[in-house]
């Protein structure tokens, strides 16, 4: 597995923090971040956000929170994916 480390939350301490990688083999952006929490999961799960789309978080998917200060890091990950033609 070829992971390309893109960046880590600039306001992190020394342990566990939001981090972003690009997985070239799978053509994906990989994000480690905070659990969304029960309240947000309940809100999202109880709302049909797109016409004809089943509400809820499907099996095998999850919700995470990413701090807005990480937008430049996510943008860089998107650029890496585009440049690599993934």
Tab-separated table of N, CA, C and O in Angstrom:
chain	number	residue	atom	x	y	z
A	1	UNK	N	0.857	-1.175	0.000
A	1	UNK	CA	0.000	0.000	0.000
A	1	UNK	C	0.901	1.236	0.000
A	1	UNK	O	1.764	1.385	0.844
A	2	UNK	N	0.682	2.101	-0.970
A	2	UNK	CA	1.478	3.321	-1.078
A	2	UNK	C	0.678	4.502	-0.544
A	2	UNK	O	-0.220	5.020	-1.201
A	3	UNK	N	0.984	4.902	0.689
A	3	UNK	CA	0.325	6.064	1.290
A	3	UNK	C	1.257	7.258	1.206
A	3	UNK	O	2.445	7.165	1.505
A	4	UNK	N	0.705	8.372	0.811
A	4	UNK	CA	1.444	9.625	0.723
A	4	UNK	C	0.938	10.522	1.856
A	4	UNK	O	-0.215	10.952	1.841
A	5	UNK	N	1.769	10.758	2.882
A	5	UNK	CA	1.388	11.628	3.997
A	5	UNK	C	1.259	13.046	3.467
A	5	UNK	O	2.167	13.584	2.849
A	6	UNK	N	0.101	13.673	3.727
A	6	UNK	CA	-0.149	15.034	3.247
A	6	UNK	C	0.010	16.045	4.373
A	6	UNK	O	0.667	17.063	4.214
A	7	UNK	N	-0.585	15.776	5.515
A	7	UNK	CA	-0.456	16.741	6.603
A	7	UNK	C	-1.233	16.333	7.831
A	7	UNK	O	-2.047	15.418	7.810
A	8	UNK	N	-0.964	17.066	8.899
A	8	UNK	CA	-1.576	16.819	10.198
A	8	UNK	C	-2.123	18.146	10.724
A	8	UNK	O	-1.628	19.217	10.368
A	9	UNK	N	-3.147	18.081	11.542
A	9	UNK	CA	-3.744	19.283	12.132
A	9	UNK	C	-2.639	20.159	12.712
A	9	UNK	O	-1.884	19.721	13.572
A	10	UNK	N	-2.517	21.391	12.242
A	10	UNK	CA	-1.436	22.263	12.709
A	10	UNK	C	-1.538	22.639	14.188
A	10	UNK	O	-0.571	23.108	14.768
A	11	UNK	N	-2.697	22.416	14.784
A	11	UNK	CA	-2.853	22.762	16.197
A	11	UNK	C	-2.816	21.529	17.096
A	11	UNK	O	-3.256	21.568	18.242
A	12	UNK	N	-2.276	20.447	16.570
A	12	UNK	CA	-2.236	19.210	17.330
A	12	UNK	C	-1.184	19.230	18.431
A	12	UNK	O	-0.225	19.980	18.369
A	13	UNK	N	-1.395	18.363	19.373
A	13	UNK	CA	-0.367	18.125	20.378
A	13	UNK	C	0.512	17.002	19.870
A	13	UNK	O	0.742	16.869	18.680
A	14	UNK	N	0.942	16.138	20.767
A	14	UNK	CA	1.830	15.052	20.374
A	14	UNK	C	1.102	13.739	20.124
A	14	UNK	O	1.709	12.758	19.730
A	15	UNK	N	-0.197	13.685	20.402
A	15	UNK	CA	-0.925	12.437	20.216
A	15	UNK	C	-2.197	12.658	19.414
A	15	UNK	O	-2.721	13.755	19.369
A	16	UNK	N	-2.697	11.576	18.814
A	16	UNK	CA	-3.928	11.516	18.056
A	16	UNK	C	-4.496	12.825	17.570
A	16	UNK	O	-4.941	13.638	18.354
A	17	UNK	N	-4.471	13.034	16.277
A	17	UNK	CA	-5.053	14.252	15.731
A	17	UNK	C	-5.473	14.012	14.299
A	17	UNK	O	-5.047	13.039	13.674
A	18	UNK	N	-6.288	14.898	13.756
A	18	UNK	CA	-6.665	14.751	12.360
A	18	UNK	C	-5.435	14.722	11.442
A	18	UNK	O	-4.536	15.542	11.562
A	19	UNK	N	-5.420	13.749	10.553
A	19	UNK	CA	-4.299	13.533	9.639
A	19	UNK	C	-4.862	13.147	8.280
A	19	UNK	O	-5.920	12.530	8.198
A	20	UNK	N	-4.148	13.514	7.212
A	20	UNK	CA	-4.606	13.223	5.853
A	20	UNK	C	-3.487	12.546	5.058
A	20	UNK	O	-2.327	12.955	5.129
A	21	UNK	N	-3.871	11.489	4.320
A	21	UNK	CA	-2.974	10.783	3.414
A	21	UNK	C	-3.669	10.617	2.068
A	21	UNK	O	-4.882	10.732	1.969
A	22	UNK	N	-2.901	10.281	1.042
A	22	UNK	CA	-3.456	9.849	-0.239
A	22	UNK	C	-3.002	8.416	-0.451
A	22	UNK	O	-1.825	8.095	-0.305
A	23	UNK	N	-3.961	7.538	-0.771
A	23	UNK	CA	-3.686	6.142	-1.084
A	23	UNK	C	-3.677	6.030	-2.605
A	23	UNK	O	-4.723	6.060	-3.251
A	24	UNK	N	-2.482	5.941	-3.174
A	24	UNK	CA	-2.351	5.918	-4.637
A	24	UNK	C	-2.913	4.640	-5.251
A	24	UNK	O	-3.512	4.682	-6.324
A	25	UNK	N	-2.733	3.512	-4.579
A	25	UNK	CA	-3.198	2.234	-5.124
A	25	UNK	C	-4.716	2.205	-5.266
A	25	UNK	O	-5.254	1.659	-6.230
A	26	UNK	N	-5.406	2.797	-4.315
A	26	UNK	CA	-6.876	2.765	-4.340
A	26	UNK	C	-7.487	4.051	-4.896
A	26	UNK	O	-8.694	4.138	-5.081
A	27	UNK	N	-6.657	5.074	-5.098
A	27	UNK	CA	-7.176	6.337	-5.608
A	27	UNK	C	-8.090	7.019	-4.616
A	27	UNK	O	-9.166	7.488	-4.977
A	28	UNK	N	-7.655	7.056	-3.349
A	28	UNK	CA	-8.499	7.605	-2.287
A	28	UNK	C	-7.741	8.579	-1.399
A	28	UNK	O	-6.523	8.482	-1.238
A	29	UNK	N	-8.488	9.492	-0.800
A	29	UNK	CA	-7.970	10.352	0.257
A	29	UNK	C	-8.371	9.685	1.564
A	29	UNK	O	-9.531	9.313	1.749
A	30	UNK	N	-7.410	9.491	2.456
A	30	UNK	CA	-7.642	8.826	3.738
A	30	UNK	C	-7.537	9.877	4.840
A	30	UNK	O	-6.575	10.632	4.888
A	31	UNK	N	-8.536	9.920	5.720
A	31	UNK	CA	-8.578	10.918	6.782
A	31	UNK	C	-8.747	10.242	8.137
A	31	UNK	O	-9.619	9.399	8.311
A	32	UNK	N	-7.894	10.607	9.071
A	32	UNK	CA	-8.063	10.217	10.480
A	32	UNK	C	-8.546	11.477	11.185
A	32	UNK	O	-7.963	12.537	11.036
A	33	UNK	N	-9.623	11.356	11.930
A	33	UNK	CA	-10.118	12.538	12.627
A	33	UNK	C	-11.016	12.117	13.783
A	33	UNK	O	-11.078	10.951	14.141
A	34	UNK	N	-11.706	13.085	14.361
A	34	UNK	CA	-12.536	12.843	15.525
A	34	UNK	C	-13.842	12.168	15.134
A	34	UNK	O	-14.418	12.463	14.094
A	35	UNK	N	-14.319	11.306	16.006
A	35	UNK	CA	-15.623	10.676	15.867
A	35	UNK	C	-16.684	11.778	15.823
A	35	UNK	O	-16.596	12.767	16.542
A	36	UNK	N	-17.681	11.598	14.981
A	36	UNK	CA	-18.713	12.619	14.831
A	36	UNK	C	-19.561	12.799	16.087
A	36	UNK	O	-20.086	13.872	16.331
A	37	UNK	N	-19.708	11.741	16.868
A	37	UNK	CA	-20.510	11.820	18.083
A	37	UNK	C	-21.956	11.443	17.816
A	37	UNK	O	-22.470	11.568	16.711
A	38	UNK	N	-22.611	10.959	18.857
A	38	UNK	CA	-23.967	10.436	18.738
A	38	UNK	C	-24.982	11.474	18.259
A	38	UNK	O	-25.876	11.166	17.478
A	39	UNK	N	-24.861	12.707	18.729
A	39	UNK	CA	-25.834	13.738	18.355
A	39	UNK	C	-25.793	14.033	16.850
A	39	UNK	O	-26.832	14.104	16.194
A	40	UNK	N	-24.594	14.193	16.302
A	40	UNK	CA	-24.472	14.468	14.869
A	40	UNK	C	-24.919	13.261	14.048
A	40	UNK	O	-25.621	13.411	13.045
A	41	UNK	N	-24.554	12.061	14.472
A	41	UNK	CA	-24.976	10.852	13.763
A	41	UNK	C	-26.500	10.768	13.749
A	41	UNK	O	-27.110	10.489	12.713
A	42	UNK	N	-27.141	11.057	14.875
A	42	UNK	CA	-28.606	11.014	14.944
A	42	UNK	C	-29.230	12.050	14.015
A	42	UNK	O	-30.214	11.769	13.316
A	43	UNK	N	-28.666	13.245	13.976
A	43	UNK	CA	-29.194	14.303	13.105
A	43	UNK	C	-29.084	13.908	11.647
A	43	UNK	O	-30.040	14.022	10.874
A	44	UNK	N	-27.911	13.424	11.262
A	44	UNK	CA	-27.698	13.042	9.864
A	44	UNK	C	-28.526	11.817	9.504
A	44	UNK	O	-29.113	11.739	8.430
A	45	UNK	N	-28.595	10.865	10.399
A	45	UNK	CA	-29.332	9.625	10.131
A	45	UNK	C	-30.830	9.853	10.006
A	45	UNK	O	-31.520	9.099	9.323
A	46	UNK	N	-31.340	10.890	10.637
A	46	UNK	CA	-32.776	11.141	10.627
A	46	UNK	C	-33.244	12.062	9.529
A	46	UNK	O	-34.403	12.458	9.507
A	47	UNK	N	-32.368	12.414	8.598
A	47	UNK	CA	-32.726	13.373	7.562
A	47	UNK	C	-32.419	12.809	6.183
A	47	UNK	O	-31.354	12.246	5.968
A	48	UNK	N	-33.352	12.967	5.253
A	48	UNK	CA	-33.110	12.598	3.855
A	48	UNK	C	-32.474	13.813	3.182
A	48	UNK	O	-33.158	14.778	2.878
A	49	UNK	N	-31.193	13.785	2.970
A	49	UNK	CA	-30.449	14.944	2.471
A	49	UNK	C	-30.531	15.117	0.966
A	49	UNK	O	-30.340	16.203	0.449
A	50	UNK	N	-30.792	14.036	0.255
A	50	UNK	CA	-30.904	14.111	-1.202
A	50	UNK	C	-32.179	13.394	-1.629
A	50	UNK	O	-32.486	12.311	-1.125
A	51	UNK	N	-32.887	13.989	-2.543
A	51	UNK	CA	-34.154	13.446	-3.021
A	51	UNK	C	-33.977	11.994	-3.468
A	51	UNK	O	-33.086	11.680	-4.257
A	52	UNK	N	-34.774	11.103	-2.905
A	52	UNK	CA	-34.729	9.705	-3.275
A	52	UNK	C	-33.622	8.899	-2.619
A	52	UNK	O	-33.476	7.714	-2.878
A	53	UNK	N	-32.829	9.527	-1.774
A	53	UNK	CA	-31.717	8.845	-1.111
A	53	UNK	C	-32.164	8.385	0.266
A	53	UNK	O	-32.776	9.137	1.012
A	54	UNK	N	-31.859	7.152	0.608
A	54	UNK	CA	-32.237	6.606	1.902
A	54	UNK	C	-31.485	7.318	3.019
A	54	UNK	O	-30.264	7.444	2.956
A	55	UNK	N	-32.199	7.803	4.037
A	55	UNK	CA	-31.512	8.457	5.155
A	55	UNK	C	-30.666	7.453	5.945
A	55	UNK	O	-30.903	6.253	5.900
A	56	UNK	N	-29.713	7.969	6.664
A	56	UNK	CA	-28.908	7.123	7.536
A	56	UNK	C	-27.480	6.983	7.064
A	56	UNK	O	-27.104	7.447	5.992
A	57	UNK	N	-26.691	6.351	7.894
A	57	UNK	CA	-25.289	6.076	7.588
A	57	UNK	C	-25.193	4.578	7.316
A	57	UNK	O	-25.376	3.768	8.222
A	58	UNK	N	-24.921	4.203	6.066
A	58	UNK	CA	-24.907	2.790	5.710
A	58	UNK	C	-23.814	2.001	6.433
A	58	UNK	O	-22.789	2.561	6.844
A	59	UNK	N	-24.040	0.708	6.547
A	59	UNK	CA	-23.050	-0.211	7.098
A	59	UNK	C	-21.746	-0.027	6.332
A	59	UNK	O	-21.743	0.101	5.106
A	60	UNK	N	-20.648	0.034	7.035
A	60	UNK	CA	-19.345	0.199	6.398
A	60	UNK	C	-18.939	1.655	6.190
A	60	UNK	O	-17.851	1.932	5.707
A	61	UNK	N	-19.814	2.598	6.519
A	61	UNK	CA	-19.484	4.022	6.427
A	61	UNK	C	-19.545	4.627	7.823
A	61	UNK	O	-20.151	4.071	8.731
A	62	UNK	N	-18.899	5.772	7.994
A	62	UNK	CA	-18.900	6.449	9.279
A	62	UNK	C	-18.861	7.953	9.060
A	62	UNK	O	-18.630	8.416	7.945
A	63	UNK	N	-19.072	8.694	10.094
A	63	UNK	CA	-18.978	10.155	10.040
A	63	UNK	C	-17.779	10.580	10.883
A	63	UNK	O	-17.551	10.028	11.950
A	64	UNK	N	-17.052	11.559	10.399
A	64	UNK	CA	-15.942	12.123	11.175
A	64	UNK	C	-16.031	13.640	11.106
A	64	UNK	O	-16.663	14.195	10.214
A	65	UNK	N	-15.409	14.288	12.065
A	65	UNK	CA	-15.328	15.751	12.063
A	65	UNK	C	-13.903	16.154	11.681
A	65	UNK	O	-12.950	15.585	12.180
A	66	UNK	N	-13.809	17.150	10.804
A	66	UNK	CA	-12.509	17.668	10.382
A	66	UNK	C	-12.510	19.164	10.652
A	66	UNK	O	-13.400	19.876	10.194
A	67	UNK	N	-11.520	19.669	11.393
A	67	UNK	CA	-11.515	21.101	11.676
A	67	UNK	C	-11.295	21.923	10.403
A	67	UNK	O	-10.515	21.540	9.532
A	68	UNK	N	-11.996	23.035	10.304
A	68	UNK	CA	-11.904	23.905	9.130
A	68	UNK	C	-10.468	24.378	8.879
A	68	UNK	O	-10.097	24.615	7.732
A	69	UNK	N	-9.667	24.448	9.924
A	69	UNK	CA	-8.281	24.904	9.744
A	69	UNK	C	-7.462	23.927	8.884
A	69	UNK	O	-6.370	24.233	8.447
A	70	UNK	N	-8.032	22.730	8.630
A	70	UNK	CA	-7.331	21.743	7.812
A	70	UNK	C	-7.693	21.840	6.330
A	70	UNK	O	-7.228	21.040	5.524
A	71	UNK	N	-8.476	22.832	5.938
A	71	UNK	CA	-8.850	22.999	4.534
A	71	UNK	C	-7.618	23.028	3.628
A	71	UNK	O	-7.597	22.347	2.596
A	72	UNK	N	-6.549	23.756	3.960
A	72	UNK	CA	-5.378	23.739	3.075
A	72	UNK	C	-4.773	22.338	2.905
A	72	UNK	O	-4.303	21.990	1.823
A	73	UNK	N	-4.815	21.531	3.956
A	73	UNK	CA	-4.272	20.174	3.880
A	73	UNK	C	-5.164	19.303	2.999
A	73	UNK	O	-4.676	18.539	2.157
A	74	UNK	N	-6.478	19.428	3.151
A	74	UNK	CA	-7.403	18.674	2.296
A	74	UNK	C	-7.282	19.120	0.840
A	74	UNK	O	-7.326	18.296	-0.075
A	75	UNK	N	-7.115	20.418	0.627
A	75	UNK	CA	-6.938	20.945	-0.729
A	75	UNK	C	-5.675	20.361	-1.360
A	75	UNK	O	-5.673	19.966	-2.528
A	76	UNK	N	-4.604	20.275	-0.565
A	76	UNK	CA	-3.359	19.689	-1.063
A	76	UNK	C	-3.565	18.218	-1.439
A	76	UNK	O	-3.077	17.752	-2.465
A	77	UNK	N	-4.316	17.477	-0.601
A	77	UNK	CA	-4.599	16.074	-0.907
A	77	UNK	C	-5.356	15.954	-2.222
A	77	UNK	O	-5.061	15.092	-3.051
A	78	UNK	N	-6.330	16.843	-2.441
A	78	UNK	CA	-7.085	16.846	-3.694
A	78	UNK	C	-6.160	17.127	-4.863
A	78	UNK	O	-6.266	16.491	-5.928
A	79	UNK	N	-5.230	18.059	-4.704
A	79	UNK	CA	-4.279	18.383	-5.756
A	79	UNK	C	-3.374	17.187	-6.081
A	79	UNK	O	-3.096	16.897	-7.243
A	80	UNK	N	-2.920	16.484	-5.036
A	80	UNK	CA	-2.079	15.302	-5.238
A	80	UNK	C	-2.838	14.247	-6.042
A	80	UNK	O	-2.307	13.657	-6.990
A	81	UNK	N	-4.098	14.015	-5.689
A	81	UNK	CA	-4.924	13.039	-6.398
A	81	UNK	C	-5.102	13.446	-7.859
A	81	UNK	O	-4.950	12.623	-8.772
A	82	UNK	N	-5.371	14.717	-8.096
A	82	UNK	CA	-5.548	15.194	-9.476
A	82	UNK	C	-4.273	15.052	-10.282
A	82	UNK	O	-4.287	14.578	-11.425
A	83	UNK	N	-3.149	15.493	-9.720
A	83	UNK	CA	-1.867	15.412	-10.436
A	83	UNK	C	-1.489	13.977	-10.773
A	83	UNK	O	-0.893	13.702	-11.807
A	84	UNK	N	-1.835	13.054	-9.872
A	84	UNK	CA	-1.513	11.635	-10.076
A	84	UNK	C	-2.512	10.968	-11.027
A	84	UNK	O	-2.325	9.813	-11.408
A	85	UNK	N	-3.563	11.665	-11.400
A	85	UNK	CA	-4.567	11.107	-12.298
A	85	UNK	C	-5.374	9.992	-11.669
A	85	UNK	O	-5.824	9.076	-12.332
A	86	UNK	N	-5.563	10.082	-10.355
A	86	UNK	CA	-6.320	9.059	-9.654
A	86	UNK	C	-7.775	9.388	-9.764
A	86	UNK	O	-8.667	8.800	-9.458
